[in-house]
Amino acid sequence: MPELPEVETVRAGLATRLAGQRIAAVEVYHPRATRRSPGGTDAYVGALRDARIGGVARRGKYLWLEIPAAHTALVFHLGMSGQLLIDPRVDMPRTHLRARYRVGPHEMWFVDQRTFGHTLVSALVPTSDGALGGWGATMATVPEAVAHIARDPLDSACDLPATAKAMRRRSTAVKRALLDQGLISGIGNIYADEALWRARMHPRRATATLRQSAALALLSHAREVMREALAAGGTSFDALYVDVSGRSGWFERRLDAYGRAGLPCRRCGRPLVRESFMNRSSVRCPRCQRRPSGAHLAP
DNA sequence: AGCGTGTCCTGGATGC
DNA sequence: TGCATCCAGGACACGC
């Protein structure tokens, strides 16, 4: 599924093609795609008619096309299976086509098999810290619908020490905190497991018992693993269309925890174990990431 | 208020 | 073989 590095690859691809262009036509084929857009599909289509796109920005896994003149943005979340395709091949199947846009000389398709992804038009509001709204943003604004999402670890305005402090004030398990988009955004199940493995930390470790140095180290690992993924996977900028299958190279070779249950830990050789956590799968090394005892274990 | 659970969805994998 | 069930995942509504 598209994780933050894939979403960033998509954002960069859209930015080179769509910035400064005008939206000439919009068609929505599935009402679920616009379920979170105020006023529904009709208002969505109406708000985009003749809109001129500014920058293409991203915060966590949300990306948006700024529409400066209207102080709004065209926002996308790709969910688990969403894709934004620019000028797709004529034989591209339309089975999961959810919306289609004519933007300047380009056609853009929003394709989404599982329909966890969605799109909306949202008013731009000032950022709480006065910095640019996200990566690629040209304005110190963020869509209202994205304002509750924290900055992601790749954002230069993201304050990791402050995030570490906020994390330690929580009374929950550290993996839950990593996945809390209101605390730090862009980390999904894959990167949470990778960051925990690198930090040699158990997913159920209680956040309140972490030292500042340990919390900061964990967040730094999350940032580093995402940087590496982006550097290794974000290579399709020149492709005719922008897809989210950047996983092919990086995912198989470089992941140390996710998807490796039963395989030997790359540090100590012990077979990794798969456990259920928050109704999700969690993979860890039973030796490097020992289960904490007593108060160090979150309930 | 803060925290944790349930729900949405589809297709591939697995079970019987 | 064919049908049923499970599983994957992010975000948010909701309840305690």
mmCIF file of C-alpha atoms (C1' of nucleotides) in Angstrom:
data_model
loop_
_atom_site.group_PDB
_atom_site.id
_atom_site.type_symbol
_atom_site.label_atom_id
_atom_site.label_comp_id
_atom_site.label_asym_id
_atom_site.label_seq_id
_atom_site.Cartn_x
_atom_site.Cartn_y
_atom_site.Cartn_z
ATOM 1 C CA MET A 1 0.000 0.000 0.000
ATOM 2 C CA PRO A 2 1.180 3.560 -0.437
ATOM 3 C CA GLU A 3 3.243 4.554 2.581
ATOM 4 C CA LEU A 4 4.698 8.000 3.091
ATOM 5 C CA PRO A 5 7.660 7.511 0.701
ATOM 6 C CA GLU A 6 5.319 6.352 -2.062
ATOM 7 C CA VAL A 7 2.952 9.246 -1.410
ATOM 8 C CA GLU A 8 5.905 11.623 -1.627
ATOM 9 C CA THR A 9 6.893 10.078 -4.954
ATOM 10 C CA VAL A 10 3.364 10.653 -6.206
ATOM 11 C CA ARG A 11 3.384 14.217 -4.901
ATOM 12 C CA ALA A 12 6.638 15.014 -6.681
ATOM 13 C CA GLY A 13 5.335 13.527 -9.908
ATOM 14 C CA LEU A 14 2.135 15.538 -9.717
ATOM 15 C CA ALA A 15 4.001 18.736 -8.858
ATOM 16 C CA THR A 16 6.121 18.671 -12.016
ATOM 17 C CA ARG A 17 3.083 18.147 -14.219
ATOM 18 C CA LEU A 18 0.181 19.947 -12.583
ATOM 19 C CA ALA A 19 1.559 23.050 -10.838
ATOM 20 C CA GLY A 20 0.191 26.159 -12.523
ATOM 21 C CA GLN A 21 -2.309 24.221 -14.628
ATOM 22 C CA ARG A 22 -6.043 24.753 -14.773
ATOM 23 C CA ILE A 23 -8.642 22.087 -14.023
ATOM 24 C CA ALA A 24 -10.913 21.919 -17.058
ATOM 25 C CA ALA A 25 -13.131 18.942 -16.223
ATOM 26 C CA VAL A 26 -13.934 16.640 -13.317
ATOM 27 C CA GLU A 27 -15.950 13.442 -13.306
ATOM 28 C CA VAL A 28 -16.690 11.363 -10.201
ATOM 29 C CA TYR A 29 -17.684 7.747 -10.773
ATOM 30 C CA HIS A 30 -18.104 6.442 -7.233
ATOM 31 C CA PRO A 31 -19.864 8.398 -4.458
ATOM 32 C CA ARG A 32 -17.684 6.815 -1.800
ATOM 33 C CA ALA A 33 -14.657 8.611 -3.214
ATOM 34 C CA THR A 34 -16.039 11.989 -2.121
ATOM 35 C CA ARG A 35 -17.734 10.819 1.084
ATOM 36 C CA ARG A 36 -15.711 13.244 3.217
ATOM 37 C CA SER A 37 -16.025 16.233 0.926
ATOM 38 C CA PRO A 38 -18.332 18.938 2.340
ATOM 39 C CA GLY A 39 -21.518 19.090 0.294
ATOM 40 C CA GLY A 40 -20.801 15.831 -1.473
ATOM 41 C CA THR A 41 -19.962 15.168 -5.081
ATOM 42 C CA ASP A 42 -21.869 18.069 -6.617
ATOM 43 C CA ALA A 43 -20.166 20.667 -4.435
ATOM 44 C CA TYR A 44 -16.853 18.929 -5.052
ATOM 45 C CA VAL A 45 -17.149 19.140 -8.819
ATOM 46 C CA GLY A 46 -18.440 22.701 -8.649
ATOM 47 C CA ALA A 47 -15.554 23.875 -6.465
ATOM 48 C CA LEU A 48 -12.975 22.509 -8.883
ATOM 49 C CA ARG A 49 -14.366 23.937 -12.089
ATOM 50 C CA ASP A 50 -11.757 26.175 -13.767
ATOM 51 C CA ALA A 51 -9.577 26.118 -10.651
ATOM 52 C CA ARG A 52 -5.919 27.094 -11.110
ATOM 53 C CA ILE A 53 -3.495 24.848 -9.232
ATOM 54 C CA GLY A 54 -0.656 26.341 -7.190
ATOM 55 C CA GLY A 55 1.741 24.022 -5.403
ATOM 56 C CA VAL A 56 1.310 20.314 -4.729
ATOM 57 C CA ALA A 57 1.851 19.625 -1.042
ATOM 58 C CA ARG A 58 1.962 16.708 1.346
ATOM 59 C CA ARG A 59 1.699 16.133 5.068
ATOM 60 C CA GLY A 60 1.961 12.536 6.206
ATOM 61 C CA LYS A 61 -0.055 10.484 3.755
ATOM 62 C CA TYR A 62 -2.352 13.333 2.783
ATOM 63 C CA LEU A 63 -1.507 15.236 -0.352
ATOM 64 C CA TRP A 64 -3.195 18.262 -1.802
ATOM 65 C CA LEU A 65 -3.246 20.572 -4.793
ATOM 66 C CA GLU A 66 -3.345 24.171 -3.627
ATOM 67 C CA ILE A 67 -5.980 26.384 -5.246
ATOM 68 C CA PRO A 68 -4.740 29.770 -4.015
ATOM 69 C CA ALA A 69 -7.359 31.986 -5.656
ATOM 70 C CA ALA A 70 -10.191 30.214 -3.862
ATOM 71 C CA HIS A 71 -8.244 29.559 -0.630
ATOM 72 C CA THR A 72 -9.086 25.890 -1.018
ATOM 73 C CA ALA A 73 -7.282 22.672 -1.867
ATOM 74 C CA LEU A 74 -8.022 19.470 -3.716
ATOM 75 C CA VAL A 75 -7.062 16.844 -1.143
ATOM 76 C CA PHE A 76 -6.327 13.136 -1.611
ATOM 77 C CA HIS A 77 -5.687 10.263 0.741
ATOM 78 C CA LEU A 78 -4.746 7.098 -1.128
ATOM 79 C CA GLY A 79 -5.779 4.732 1.656
ATOM 80 C CA MET A 80 -4.541 1.224 1.044
ATOM 81 C CA SER A 81 -4.887 0.854 -2.677
ATOM 82 C CA GLY A 82 -5.262 4.326 -4.157
ATOM 83 C CA GLN A 83 -3.322 5.526 -7.197
ATOM 84 C CA LEU A 84 -3.102 8.836 -9.017
ATOM 85 C CA LEU A 85 -2.241 8.192 -12.646
ATOM 86 C CA ILE A 86 -1.192 10.911 -15.059
ATOM 87 C CA ASP A 87 -2.035 10.249 -18.707
ATOM 88 C CA PRO A 88 -2.730 6.532 -18.234
ATOM 89 C CA ARG A 89 -2.292 4.124 -21.123
ATOM 90 C CA VAL A 90 -5.375 3.691 -23.256
ATOM 91 C CA ASP A 91 -5.629 0.041 -22.207
ATOM 92 C CA MET A 92 -5.614 0.880 -18.487
ATOM 93 C CA PRO A 93 -8.580 -0.951 -16.906
ATOM 94 C CA ARG A 94 -11.361 1.291 -15.636
ATOM 95 C CA THR A 95 -12.664 -1.189 -13.128
ATOM 96 C CA HIS A 96 -11.590 0.804 -10.090
ATOM 97 C CA LEU A 97 -11.618 4.284 -11.621
ATOM 98 C CA ARG A 98 -13.184 6.563 -8.987
ATOM 99 C CA ALA A 99 -12.657 10.020 -10.492
ATOM 100 C CA ARG A 100 -11.101 11.613 -13.547
ATOM 101 C CA TYR A 101 -9.686 15.102 -14.068
ATOM 102 C CA ARG A 102 -8.624 17.125 -17.074
ATOM 103 C CA VAL A 103 -5.772 19.361 -15.881
ATOM 104 C CA GLY A 104 -4.110 21.536 -18.483
ATOM 105 C CA PRO A 105 -2.722 19.146 -21.117
ATOM 106 C CA HIS A 106 -2.967 16.178 -18.763
ATOM 107 C CA GLU A 107 -5.529 13.675 -17.662
ATOM 108 C CA MET A 108 -5.401 12.410 -14.083
ATOM 109 C CA TRP A 109 -7.139 9.271 -12.837
ATOM 110 C CA PHE A 110 -7.914 8.487 -9.221
ATOM 111 C CA VAL A 111 -8.023 4.689 -9.112
ATOM 112 C CA ASP A 112 -8.749 2.784 -5.904
ATOM 113 C CA GLN A 113 -9.615 -0.868 -5.576
ATOM 114 C CA ARG A 114 -10.555 -1.045 -1.891
ATOM 115 C CA THR A 115 -12.036 2.435 -1.636
ATOM 116 C CA PHE A 116 -10.316 3.272 1.634
ATOM 117 C CA GLY A 117 -8.887 6.248 -0.143
ATOM 118 C CA HIS A 118 -10.886 9.425 -0.633
ATOM 119 C CA THR A 119 -10.755 12.925 -2.042
ATOM 120 C CA LEU A 120 -12.252 16.202 -0.947
ATOM 121 C CA VAL A 121 -12.161 19.944 -1.405
ATOM 122 C CA SER A 122 -11.181 21.683 1.801
ATOM 123 C CA ALA A 123 -10.670 25.322 2.786
ATOM 124 C CA LEU A 124 -7.055 26.365 3.375
ATOM 125 C CA VAL A 125 -6.435 27.612 6.925
ATOM 126 C CA PRO A 126 -3.230 29.067 8.418
ATOM 127 C CA THR A 127 -0.777 26.596 9.946
ATOM 128 C CA SER A 128 -0.568 26.733 13.726
ATOM 129 C CA ASP A 129 3.211 27.261 13.661
ATOM 130 C CA GLY A 130 3.388 29.691 10.756
ATOM 131 C CA ALA A 131 5.610 27.371 8.700
ATOM 132 C CA LEU A 132 4.711 26.060 5.257
ATOM 133 C CA GLY A 133 1.846 23.571 5.405
ATOM 134 C CA GLY A 134 3.881 20.556 4.372
ATOM 135 C CA TRP A 135 6.410 19.237 1.921
ATOM 136 C CA GLY A 136 5.942 20.995 -1.413
ATOM 137 C CA ALA A 137 3.583 23.593 0.023
ATOM 138 C CA THR A 138 3.988 27.129 -1.282
ATOM 139 C CA MET A 139 1.837 28.674 1.444
ATOM 140 C CA ALA A 140 1.748 28.641 5.244
ATOM 141 C CA THR A 141 -1.653 27.028 5.021
ATOM 142 C CA VAL A 142 -3.075 23.559 5.339
ATOM 143 C CA PRO A 143 -6.475 22.168 4.323
ATOM 144 C CA GLU A 144 -8.906 22.378 7.221
ATOM 145 C CA ALA A 145 -9.488 18.629 6.902
ATOM 146 C CA VAL A 146 -5.752 17.982 7.389
ATOM 147 C CA ALA A 147 -5.141 20.509 10.164
ATOM 148 C CA HIS A 148 -5.449 17.891 12.935
ATOM 149 C CA ILE A 149 -2.692 15.799 11.331
ATOM 150 C CA ALA A 150 0.726 16.328 12.894
ATOM 151 C CA ARG A 151 3.770 17.056 10.774
ATOM 152 C CA ASP A 152 5.620 14.010 9.486
ATOM 153 C CA PRO A 153 9.236 13.077 10.252
ATOM 154 C CA LEU A 154 10.468 14.228 6.835
ATOM 155 C CA ASP A 155 9.019 17.728 7.291
ATOM 156 C CA SER A 156 11.753 20.259 8.101
ATOM 157 C CA ALA A 157 9.310 21.987 10.463
ATOM 158 C CA CYS A 158 8.771 18.754 12.401
ATOM 159 C CA ASP A 159 10.251 19.116 15.892
ATOM 160 C CA LEU A 160 11.321 15.623 16.937
ATOM 161 C CA PRO A 161 12.407 16.503 20.513
ATOM 162 C CA ALA A 162 9.045 18.185 21.127
ATOM 163 C CA THR A 163 7.271 15.174 19.603
ATOM 164 C CA ALA A 164 9.282 12.862 21.863
ATOM 165 C CA LYS A 165 8.176 14.881 24.889
ATOM 166 C CA ALA A 166 4.551 14.751 23.771
ATOM 167 C CA MET A 167 4.852 11.014 23.224
ATOM 168 C CA ARG A 168 6.129 10.522 26.784
ATOM 169 C CA ARG A 169 3.149 12.394 28.171
ATOM 170 C CA ARG A 170 0.840 9.777 26.651
ATOM 171 C CA SER A 171 -0.192 6.766 28.671
ATOM 172 C CA THR A 172 -0.303 4.163 25.966
ATOM 173 C CA ALA A 173 1.851 1.659 24.099
ATOM 174 C CA VAL A 174 4.681 3.028 22.014
ATOM 175 C CA LYS A 175 3.474 1.421 18.783
ATOM 176 C CA ARG A 176 0.053 2.965 19.201
ATOM 177 C CA ALA A 177 1.735 6.347 19.663
ATOM 178 C CA LEU A 178 3.793 5.885 16.482
ATOM 179 C CA LEU A 179 0.607 5.201 14.567
ATOM 180 C CA ASP A 180 -1.241 8.195 16.050
ATOM 181 C CA GLN A 181 -1.364 10.691 13.190
ATOM 182 C CA GLY A 182 -2.185 13.480 15.632
ATOM 183 C CA LEU A 183 1.170 12.970 17.354
ATOM 184 C CA ILE A 184 3.356 12.277 14.334
ATOM 185 C CA SER A 185 2.058 11.529 10.872
ATOM 186 C CA GLY A 186 2.986 9.291 7.993
ATOM 187 C CA ILE A 187 3.974 6.223 9.997
ATOM 188 C CA GLY A 188 1.964 3.115 9.128
ATOM 189 C CA ASN A 189 2.236 -0.454 10.320
ATOM 190 C CA ILE A 190 5.305 -1.165 8.175
ATOM 191 C CA TYR A 191 7.439 1.754 9.331
ATOM 192 C CA ALA A 192 6.279 1.389 12.917
ATOM 193 C CA ASP A 193 7.609 -2.174 12.990
ATOM 194 C CA GLU A 194 10.822 -1.118 11.247
ATOM 195 C CA ALA A 195 11.467 1.780 13.633
ATOM 196 C CA LEU A 196 10.794 -0.419 16.675
ATOM 197 C CA TRP A 197 13.146 -3.101 15.372
ATOM 198 C CA ARG A 198 15.906 -0.563 14.810
ATOM 199 C CA ALA A 199 15.341 0.912 18.261
ATOM 200 C CA ARG A 200 15.250 -2.589 19.819
ATOM 201 C CA MET A 201 11.986 -1.679 21.444
ATOM 202 C CA HIS A 202 8.908 -3.801 22.163
ATOM 203 C CA PRO A 203 5.684 -2.444 20.601
ATOM 204 C CA ARG A 204 3.857 -2.595 23.942
ATOM 205 C CA ARG A 205 6.453 -0.586 25.823
ATOM 206 C CA ALA A 206 4.661 2.111 27.848
ATOM 207 C CA THR A 207 5.423 5.580 26.411
ATOM 208 C CA ALA A 208 5.339 7.219 29.843
ATOM 209 C CA THR A 209 8.305 5.135 31.014
ATOM 210 C CA LEU A 210 10.580 6.140 28.108
ATOM 211 C CA ARG A 211 13.531 8.392 28.715
ATOM 212 C CA GLN A 212 13.668 11.395 26.412
ATOM 213 C CA SER A 213 16.744 9.943 24.713
ATOM 214 C CA ALA A 214 14.977 6.645 23.976
ATOM 215 C CA ALA A 215 11.840 8.340 22.637
ATOM 216 C CA LEU A 216 13.955 10.614 20.462
ATOM 217 C CA ALA A 217 16.027 7.683 19.199
ATOM 218 C CA LEU A 218 12.866 5.826 18.208
ATOM 219 C CA LEU A 219 11.511 8.813 16.278
ATOM 220 C CA SER A 220 14.898 9.332 14.645
ATOM 221 C CA HIS A 221 14.867 5.722 13.477
ATOM 222 C CA ALA A 222 11.407 6.264 12.005
ATOM 223 C CA ARG A 223 12.671 9.307 10.121
ATOM 224 C CA GLU A 224 15.800 7.531 8.910
ATOM 225 C CA VAL A 225 14.011 4.437 7.617
ATOM 226 C CA MET A 226 11.587 6.650 5.694
ATOM 227 C CA ARG A 227 14.457 8.681 4.249
ATOM 228 C CA GLU A 228 16.105 5.506 3.040
ATOM 229 C CA ALA A 229 12.854 4.231 1.552
ATOM 230 C CA LEU A 230 12.277 7.495 -0.258
ATOM 231 C CA ALA A 231 15.827 7.573 -1.608
ATOM 232 C CA ALA A 232 15.602 3.982 -2.808
ATOM 233 C CA GLY A 233 12.024 3.908 -4.037
ATOM 234 C CA GLY A 234 11.317 7.377 -5.289
ATOM 235 C CA THR A 235 12.878 6.865 -8.684
ATOM 236 C CA SER A 236 9.882 7.008 -11.008
ATOM 237 C CA PHE A 237 9.667 10.794 -11.349
ATOM 238 C CA ASP A 238 10.073 10.635 -15.097
ATOM 239 C CA ALA A 239 7.542 7.900 -15.728
ATOM 240 C CA LEU A 240 4.671 8.779 -17.963
ATOM 241 C CA TYR A 241 2.328 8.101 -15.121
ATOM 242 C CA VAL A 242 2.881 8.185 -11.420
ATOM 243 C CA ASP A 243 2.098 4.984 -9.641
ATOM 244 C CA VAL A 244 2.465 3.718 -6.130
ATOM 245 C CA SER A 245 4.271 0.471 -6.842
ATOM 246 C CA GLY A 246 7.625 1.861 -5.736
ATOM 247 C CA ARG A 247 7.620 -1.015 -3.268
ATOM 248 C CA SER A 248 9.092 -3.440 -5.776
ATOM 249 C CA GLY A 249 12.745 -2.697 -5.141
ATOM 250 C CA TRP A 250 12.902 -1.408 -1.627
ATOM 251 C CA PHE A 251 10.279 -3.399 0.171
ATOM 252 C CA GLU A 252 11.682 -6.804 -0.574
ATOM 253 C CA ARG A 253 15.325 -6.101 0.109
ATOM 254 C CA ARG A 254 15.520 -3.597 2.902
ATOM 255 C CA LEU A 255 12.782 -4.295 5.400
ATOM 256 C CA ASP A 256 14.134 -5.874 8.573
ATOM 257 C CA ALA A 257 10.907 -6.676 10.423
ATOM 258 C CA TYR A 258 7.700 -6.240 8.460
ATOM 259 C CA GLY A 259 6.703 -9.379 6.575
ATOM 260 C CA ARG A 260 9.648 -11.365 7.979
ATOM 261 C CA ALA A 261 7.855 -13.438 10.636
ATOM 262 C CA GLY A 262 9.644 -16.760 11.080
ATOM 263 C CA LEU A 263 12.761 -15.514 9.283
ATOM 264 C CA PRO A 264 15.988 -14.914 11.208
ATOM 265 C CA CYS A 265 16.602 -11.517 12.797
ATOM 266 C CA ARG A 266 19.303 -9.730 10.806
ATOM 267 C CA ARG A 267 21.027 -8.750 14.062
ATOM 268 C CA CYS A 268 20.904 -11.866 16.188
ATOM 269 C CA GLY A 269 19.578 -14.684 14.015
ATOM 270 C CA ARG A 270 16.571 -15.516 16.189
ATOM 271 C CA PRO A 271 13.374 -16.127 14.207
ATOM 272 C CA LEU A 272 11.120 -13.080 14.270
ATOM 273 C CA VAL A 273 7.687 -13.540 15.801
ATOM 274 C CA ARG A 274 4.307 -12.278 14.623
ATOM 275 C CA GLU A 275 1.832 -11.057 17.199
ATOM 276 C CA SER A 276 -1.552 -9.381 17.080
ATOM 277 C CA PHE A 277 -1.651 -5.808 18.314
ATOM 278 C CA MET A 278 -4.490 -3.322 17.845
ATOM 279 C CA ASN A 279 -6.082 -5.859 15.478
ATOM 280 C CA ARG A 280 -2.998 -5.527 13.292
ATOM 281 C CA SER A 281 -0.046 -7.792 12.832
ATOM 282 C CA SER A 282 3.160 -6.864 14.567
ATOM 283 C CA VAL A 283 6.508 -8.469 13.833
ATOM 284 C CA ARG A 284 9.441 -8.235 16.255
ATOM 285 C CA CYS A 285 12.575 -10.023 17.363
ATOM 286 C CA PRO A 286 11.982 -11.932 20.611
ATOM 287 C CA ARG A 287 15.586 -11.352 21.709
ATOM 288 C CA CYS A 288 16.347 -7.809 20.539
ATOM 289 C CA GLN A 289 12.895 -6.477 21.431
ATOM 290 C CA ARG A 290 12.123 -8.162 24.726
ATOM 291 C CA ARG A 291 8.735 -7.835 26.333
ATOM 292 C CA PRO A 292 8.941 -5.287 29.156
ATOM 293 C CA SER A 293 7.785 -6.225 32.621
ATOM 294 C CA GLY A 294 5.730 -4.401 35.241
ATOM 295 C CA ALA A 295 5.048 -0.725 34.745
ATOM 296 C CA HIS A 296 7.101 -0.636 31.562
ATOM 297 C CA LEU A 297 4.471 -2.714 29.786
ATOM 298 C CA ALA A 298 1.463 -0.746 28.541
ATOM 299 C CA PRO A 299 -1.872 -2.285 29.587
ATOM 300 C "C1'" DA B 1 -9.926 14.593 27.753
ATOM 301 C "C1'" DG B 2 -7.758 10.870 26.580
ATOM 302 C "C1'" DC B 3 -7.732 6.323 25.274
ATOM 303 C "C1'" DG B 4 -9.176 1.940 22.913
ATOM 304 C "C1'" DT B 5 -12.373 -0.605 19.909
ATOM 305 C "C1'" DG B 6 -15.212 -1.310 15.875
ATOM 306 C "C1'" DT B 7 -16.050 -0.332 11.119
ATOM 307 C "C1'" DC B 8 -15.494 0.627 6.390
ATOM 308 C "C1'" DC B 9 -13.859 -2.391 1.658
ATOM 309 C "C1'" DT B 10 -12.221 -5.874 -1.828
ATOM 310 C "C1'" DG B 11 -9.569 -9.574 -3.692
ATOM 311 C "C1'" DG B 12 -6.159 -12.976 -2.797
ATOM 312 C "C1'" DA B 13 -5.115 -16.750 0.269
ATOM 313 C "C1'" DT B 14 -6.496 -20.372 2.995
ATOM 314 C "C1'" DG B 15 -9.733 -23.923 4.917
ATOM 315 C "C1'" DC B 16 -13.050 -27.571 4.480
ATOM 316 C "C1'" DT C 1 -13.914 -28.050 -7.347
ATOM 317 C "C1'" DG C 2 -16.397 -24.703 -5.108
ATOM 318 C "C1'" DC C 3 -17.915 -22.282 -1.452
ATOM 319 C "C1'" DA C 4 -16.979 -19.887 2.933
ATOM 320 C "C1'" DT C 5 -14.018 -17.488 5.874
ATOM 321 C "C1'" DC C 6 -10.015 -14.875 6.932
ATOM 322 C "C1'" DC C 7 -6.770 -11.265 6.328
ATOM 323 C "C1'" DA C 8 -4.537 -6.870 5.014
ATOM 324 C "C1'" DG C 9 -4.519 -1.865 6.064
ATOM 325 C "C1'" DG C 10 -5.534 3.907 7.660
ATOM 326 C "C1'" DA C 11 -8.508 6.904 9.686
ATOM 327 C "C1'" DC C 12 -12.210 8.187 12.234
ATOM 328 C "C1'" DA C 13 -16.833 7.705 14.777
ATOM 329 C "C1'" DC C 14 -18.051 6.363 18.930
ATOM 330 C "C1'" DG C 15 -18.202 4.827 23.804
ATOM 331 C "C1'" DC C 16 -16.223 4.578 28.242
#
